[in-house]
Each structure stands twice: as C-alpha cells, then as structure tokens.
JSON list of C-alpha atoms in Angstrom, two decimals:
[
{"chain": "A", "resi": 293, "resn": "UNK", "atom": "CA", "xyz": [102.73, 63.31, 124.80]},
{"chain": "A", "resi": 294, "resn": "UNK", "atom": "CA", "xyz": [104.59, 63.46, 121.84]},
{"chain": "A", "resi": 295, "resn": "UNK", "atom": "CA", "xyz": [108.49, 64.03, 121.65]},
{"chain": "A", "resi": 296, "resn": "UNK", "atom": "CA", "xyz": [107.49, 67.13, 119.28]},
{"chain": "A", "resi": 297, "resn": "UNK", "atom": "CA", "xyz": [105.00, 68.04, 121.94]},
{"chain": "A", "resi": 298, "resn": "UNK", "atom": "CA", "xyz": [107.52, 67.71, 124.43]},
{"chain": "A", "resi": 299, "resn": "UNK", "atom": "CA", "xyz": [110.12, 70.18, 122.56]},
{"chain": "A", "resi": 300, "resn": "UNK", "atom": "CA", "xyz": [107.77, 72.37, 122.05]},
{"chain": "A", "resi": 301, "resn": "UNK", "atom": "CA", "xyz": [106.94, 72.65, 125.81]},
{"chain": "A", "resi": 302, "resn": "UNK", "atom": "CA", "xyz": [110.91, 73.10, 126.83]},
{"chain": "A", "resi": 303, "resn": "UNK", "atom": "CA", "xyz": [111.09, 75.61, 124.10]},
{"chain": "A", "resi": 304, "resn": "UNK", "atom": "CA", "xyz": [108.37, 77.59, 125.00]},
{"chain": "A", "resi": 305, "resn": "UNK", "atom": "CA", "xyz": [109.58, 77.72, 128.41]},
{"chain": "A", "resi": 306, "resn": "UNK", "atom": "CA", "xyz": [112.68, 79.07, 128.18]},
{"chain": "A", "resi": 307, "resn": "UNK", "atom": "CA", "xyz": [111.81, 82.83, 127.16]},
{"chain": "A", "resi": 308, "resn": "UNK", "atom": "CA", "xyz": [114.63, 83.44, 124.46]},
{"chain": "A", "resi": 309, "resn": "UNK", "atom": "CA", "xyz": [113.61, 80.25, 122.73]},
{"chain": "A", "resi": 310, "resn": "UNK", "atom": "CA", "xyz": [110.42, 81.11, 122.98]},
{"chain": "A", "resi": 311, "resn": "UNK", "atom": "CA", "xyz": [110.94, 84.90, 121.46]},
{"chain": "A", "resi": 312, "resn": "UNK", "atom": "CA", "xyz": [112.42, 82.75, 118.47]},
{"chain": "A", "resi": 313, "resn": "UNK", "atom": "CA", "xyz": [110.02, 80.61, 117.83]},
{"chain": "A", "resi": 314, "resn": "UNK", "atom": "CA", "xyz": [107.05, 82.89, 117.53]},
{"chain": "A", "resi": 315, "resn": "UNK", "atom": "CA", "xyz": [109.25, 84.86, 115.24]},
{"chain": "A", "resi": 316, "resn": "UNK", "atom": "CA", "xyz": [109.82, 81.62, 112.94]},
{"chain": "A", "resi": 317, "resn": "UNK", "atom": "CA", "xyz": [106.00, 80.59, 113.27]},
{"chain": "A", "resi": 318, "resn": "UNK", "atom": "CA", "xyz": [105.20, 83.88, 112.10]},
{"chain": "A", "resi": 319, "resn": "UNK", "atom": "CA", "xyz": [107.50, 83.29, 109.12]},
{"chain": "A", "resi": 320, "resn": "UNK", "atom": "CA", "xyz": [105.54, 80.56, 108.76]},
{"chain": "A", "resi": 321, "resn": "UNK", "atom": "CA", "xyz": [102.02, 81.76, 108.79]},
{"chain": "A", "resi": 322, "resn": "UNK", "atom": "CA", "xyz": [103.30, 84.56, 105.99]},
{"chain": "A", "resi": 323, "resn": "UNK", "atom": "CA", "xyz": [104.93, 81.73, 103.86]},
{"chain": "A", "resi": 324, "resn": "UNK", "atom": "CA", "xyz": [101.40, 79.74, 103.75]},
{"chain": "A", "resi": 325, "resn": "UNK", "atom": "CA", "xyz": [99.08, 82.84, 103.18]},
{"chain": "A", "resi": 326, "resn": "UNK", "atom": "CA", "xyz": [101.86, 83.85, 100.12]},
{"chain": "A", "resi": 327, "resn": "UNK", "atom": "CA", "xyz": [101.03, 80.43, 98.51]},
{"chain": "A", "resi": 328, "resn": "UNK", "atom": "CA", "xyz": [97.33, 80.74, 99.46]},
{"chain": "A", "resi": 329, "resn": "UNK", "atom": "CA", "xyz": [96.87, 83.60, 97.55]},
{"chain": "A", "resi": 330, "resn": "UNK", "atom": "CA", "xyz": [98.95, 82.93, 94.22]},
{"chain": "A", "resi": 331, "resn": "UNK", "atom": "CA", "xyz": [97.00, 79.69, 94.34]},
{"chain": "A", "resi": 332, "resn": "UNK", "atom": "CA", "xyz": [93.65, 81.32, 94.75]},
{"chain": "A", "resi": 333, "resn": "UNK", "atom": "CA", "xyz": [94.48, 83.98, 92.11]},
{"chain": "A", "resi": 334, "resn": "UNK", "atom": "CA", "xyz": [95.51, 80.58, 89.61]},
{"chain": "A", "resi": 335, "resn": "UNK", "atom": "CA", "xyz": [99.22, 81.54, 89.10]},
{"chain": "A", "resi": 336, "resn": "UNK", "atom": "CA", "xyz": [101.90, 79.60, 88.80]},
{"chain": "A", "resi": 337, "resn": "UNK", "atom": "CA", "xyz": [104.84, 79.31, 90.41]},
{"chain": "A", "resi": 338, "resn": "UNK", "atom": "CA", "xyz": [106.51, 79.42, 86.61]},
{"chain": "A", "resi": 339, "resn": "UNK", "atom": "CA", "xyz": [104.32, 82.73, 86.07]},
{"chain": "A", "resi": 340, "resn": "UNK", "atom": "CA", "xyz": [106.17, 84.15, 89.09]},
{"chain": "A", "resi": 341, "resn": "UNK", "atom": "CA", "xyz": [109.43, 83.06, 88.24]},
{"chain": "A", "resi": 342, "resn": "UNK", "atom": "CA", "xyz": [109.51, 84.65, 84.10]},
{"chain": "A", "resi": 343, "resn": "UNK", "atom": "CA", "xyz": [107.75, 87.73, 85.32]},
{"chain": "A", "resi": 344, "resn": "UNK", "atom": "CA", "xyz": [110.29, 88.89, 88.20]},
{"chain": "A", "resi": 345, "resn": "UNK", "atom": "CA", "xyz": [113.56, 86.89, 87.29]},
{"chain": "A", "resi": 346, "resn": "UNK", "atom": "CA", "xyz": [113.34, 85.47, 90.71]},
{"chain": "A", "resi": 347, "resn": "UNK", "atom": "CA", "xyz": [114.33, 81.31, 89.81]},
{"chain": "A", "resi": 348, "resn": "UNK", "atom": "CA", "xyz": [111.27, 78.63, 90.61]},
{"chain": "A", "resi": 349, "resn": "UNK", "atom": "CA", "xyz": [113.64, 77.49, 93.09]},
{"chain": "A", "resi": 350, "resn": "UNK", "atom": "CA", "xyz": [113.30, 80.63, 95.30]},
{"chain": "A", "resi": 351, "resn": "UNK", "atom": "CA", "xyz": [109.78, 81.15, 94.42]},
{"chain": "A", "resi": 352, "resn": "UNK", "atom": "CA", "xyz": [108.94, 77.40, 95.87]},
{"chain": "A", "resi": 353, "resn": "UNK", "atom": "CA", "xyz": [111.50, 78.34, 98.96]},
{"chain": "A", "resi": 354, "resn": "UNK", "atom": "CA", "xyz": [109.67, 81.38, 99.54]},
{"chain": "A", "resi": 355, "resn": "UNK", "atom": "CA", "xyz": [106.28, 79.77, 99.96]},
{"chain": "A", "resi": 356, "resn": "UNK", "atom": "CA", "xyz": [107.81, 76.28, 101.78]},
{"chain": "A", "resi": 357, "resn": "UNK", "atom": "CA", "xyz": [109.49, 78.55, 104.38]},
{"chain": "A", "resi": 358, "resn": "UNK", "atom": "CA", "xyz": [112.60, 76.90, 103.07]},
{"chain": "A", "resi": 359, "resn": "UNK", "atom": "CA", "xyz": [115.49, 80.20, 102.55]},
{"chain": "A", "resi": 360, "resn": "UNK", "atom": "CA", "xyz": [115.72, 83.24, 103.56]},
{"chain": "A", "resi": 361, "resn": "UNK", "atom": "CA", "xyz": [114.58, 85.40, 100.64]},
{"chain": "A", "resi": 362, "resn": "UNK", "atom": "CA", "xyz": [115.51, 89.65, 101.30]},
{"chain": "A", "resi": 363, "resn": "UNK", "atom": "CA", "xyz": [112.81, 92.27, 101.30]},
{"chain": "A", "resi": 364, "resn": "UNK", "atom": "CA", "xyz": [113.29, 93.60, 97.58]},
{"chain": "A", "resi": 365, "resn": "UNK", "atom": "CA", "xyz": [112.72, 89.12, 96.94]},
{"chain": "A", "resi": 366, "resn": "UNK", "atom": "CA", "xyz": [109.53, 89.02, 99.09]},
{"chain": "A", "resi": 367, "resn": "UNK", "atom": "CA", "xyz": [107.79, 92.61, 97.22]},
{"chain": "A", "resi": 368, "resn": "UNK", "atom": "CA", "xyz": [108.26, 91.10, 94.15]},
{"chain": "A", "resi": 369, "resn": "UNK", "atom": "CA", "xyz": [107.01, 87.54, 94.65]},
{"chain": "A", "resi": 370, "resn": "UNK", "atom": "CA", "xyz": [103.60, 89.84, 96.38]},
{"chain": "A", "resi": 371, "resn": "UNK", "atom": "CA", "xyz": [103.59, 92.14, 93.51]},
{"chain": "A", "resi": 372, "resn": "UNK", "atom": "CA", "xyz": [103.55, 89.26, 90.71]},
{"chain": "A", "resi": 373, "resn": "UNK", "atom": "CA", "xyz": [100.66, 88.07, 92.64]},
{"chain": "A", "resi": 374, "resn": "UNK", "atom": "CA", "xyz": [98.86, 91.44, 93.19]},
{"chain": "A", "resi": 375, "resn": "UNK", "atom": "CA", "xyz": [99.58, 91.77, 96.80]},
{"chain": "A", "resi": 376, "resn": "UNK", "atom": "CA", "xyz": [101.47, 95.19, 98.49]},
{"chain": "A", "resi": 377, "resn": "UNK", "atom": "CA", "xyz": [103.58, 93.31, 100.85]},
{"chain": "A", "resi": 378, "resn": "UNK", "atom": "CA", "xyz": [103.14, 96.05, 103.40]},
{"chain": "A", "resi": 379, "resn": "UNK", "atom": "CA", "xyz": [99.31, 95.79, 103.45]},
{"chain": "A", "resi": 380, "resn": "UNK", "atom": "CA", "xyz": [99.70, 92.08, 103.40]},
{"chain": "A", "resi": 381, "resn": "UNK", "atom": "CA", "xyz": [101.82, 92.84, 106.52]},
{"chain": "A", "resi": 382, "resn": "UNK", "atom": "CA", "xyz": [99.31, 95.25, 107.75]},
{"chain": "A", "resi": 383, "resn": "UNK", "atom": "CA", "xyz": [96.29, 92.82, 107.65]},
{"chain": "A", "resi": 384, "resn": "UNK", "atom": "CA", "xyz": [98.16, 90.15, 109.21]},
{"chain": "A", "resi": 385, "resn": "UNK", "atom": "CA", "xyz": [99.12, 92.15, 112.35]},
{"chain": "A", "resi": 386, "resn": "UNK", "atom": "CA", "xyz": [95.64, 93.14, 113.18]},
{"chain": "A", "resi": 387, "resn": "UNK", "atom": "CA", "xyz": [94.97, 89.69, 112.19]},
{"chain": "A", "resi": 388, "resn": "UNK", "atom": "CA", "xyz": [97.26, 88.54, 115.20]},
{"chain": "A", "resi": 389, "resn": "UNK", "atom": "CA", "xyz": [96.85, 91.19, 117.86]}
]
C-alpha cells in the first residue's frame, strides 16, 4: 500500500478528518466539471478572464482547485460559460446522492 493510500485510510478514519475531506473532494469534483464544460463549450480561459474582469490567474485557480474564489467569483466564471451555478449545483447533488 501506498503512503498516499495509507493517509488516506488514517484520514478517513478519524470522523472529523473525514467530514473534511469529502468536503474538499467535493471541491474538487466541481473544480474539474467547471473546466470540463468551458473546454467542451471551446472557451478560453482568456475569454473568461476579459468578459468578467476576473484575472486568468483566478480563472486557472478556480478550475485547478488552487484558491478559494467567493460565491459572486464562482457565478461569474459559470455564467461566462453558460452555466447557472445553482443548477450546476443542483445536478451535481442528485448526481452524488
């Protein structure tokens, strides 16, 4: 077993640690569909940066799962790429449950 494997184990049994970690993997998940979908839709992460004043840096951190971008960051980012954020939201928790 892996030492990742193994961290993952002691993480997942300790219940706050685990509580955490779903959150972040959730995170996750949303940061990778976000990306998926501005790819599949053929913008650019340049297109989303001009067209809601967010910088390329925060658009690339928002789809790396690299910051912490606020609410009023992540509805723009969706709406540039044609996406309500709470449908988005919507579809991924029946998606999960």
């Amino acid at each position: 077993m892996s030492i990742l494997n193994e961290l993952e184990k002691e993480v997942l049994n300790n219940s706050e640690s685990k509580y955490y970690y779903e959150i972040e993997q959730q995170v996750n998940e949303i940061s990778k569909v976000l990306r998926q979908i501005r790819i599949n839709e053929n913008i650019t992460q340049i297109h989303i940066a001009k067209n809601t004043g967010l910088s390329k840096q925060m658009v690339s951190k928002i789809e790396c799962y690299n910051g912490n971008p606020t609410l009023t960051t992540l509805v723009k980012y969706c709406d540039c790429i044609g996406v309500n954020l709470l449908e988005l939201l919507k579809t991924y928790l029946n998606e999960t449950q």
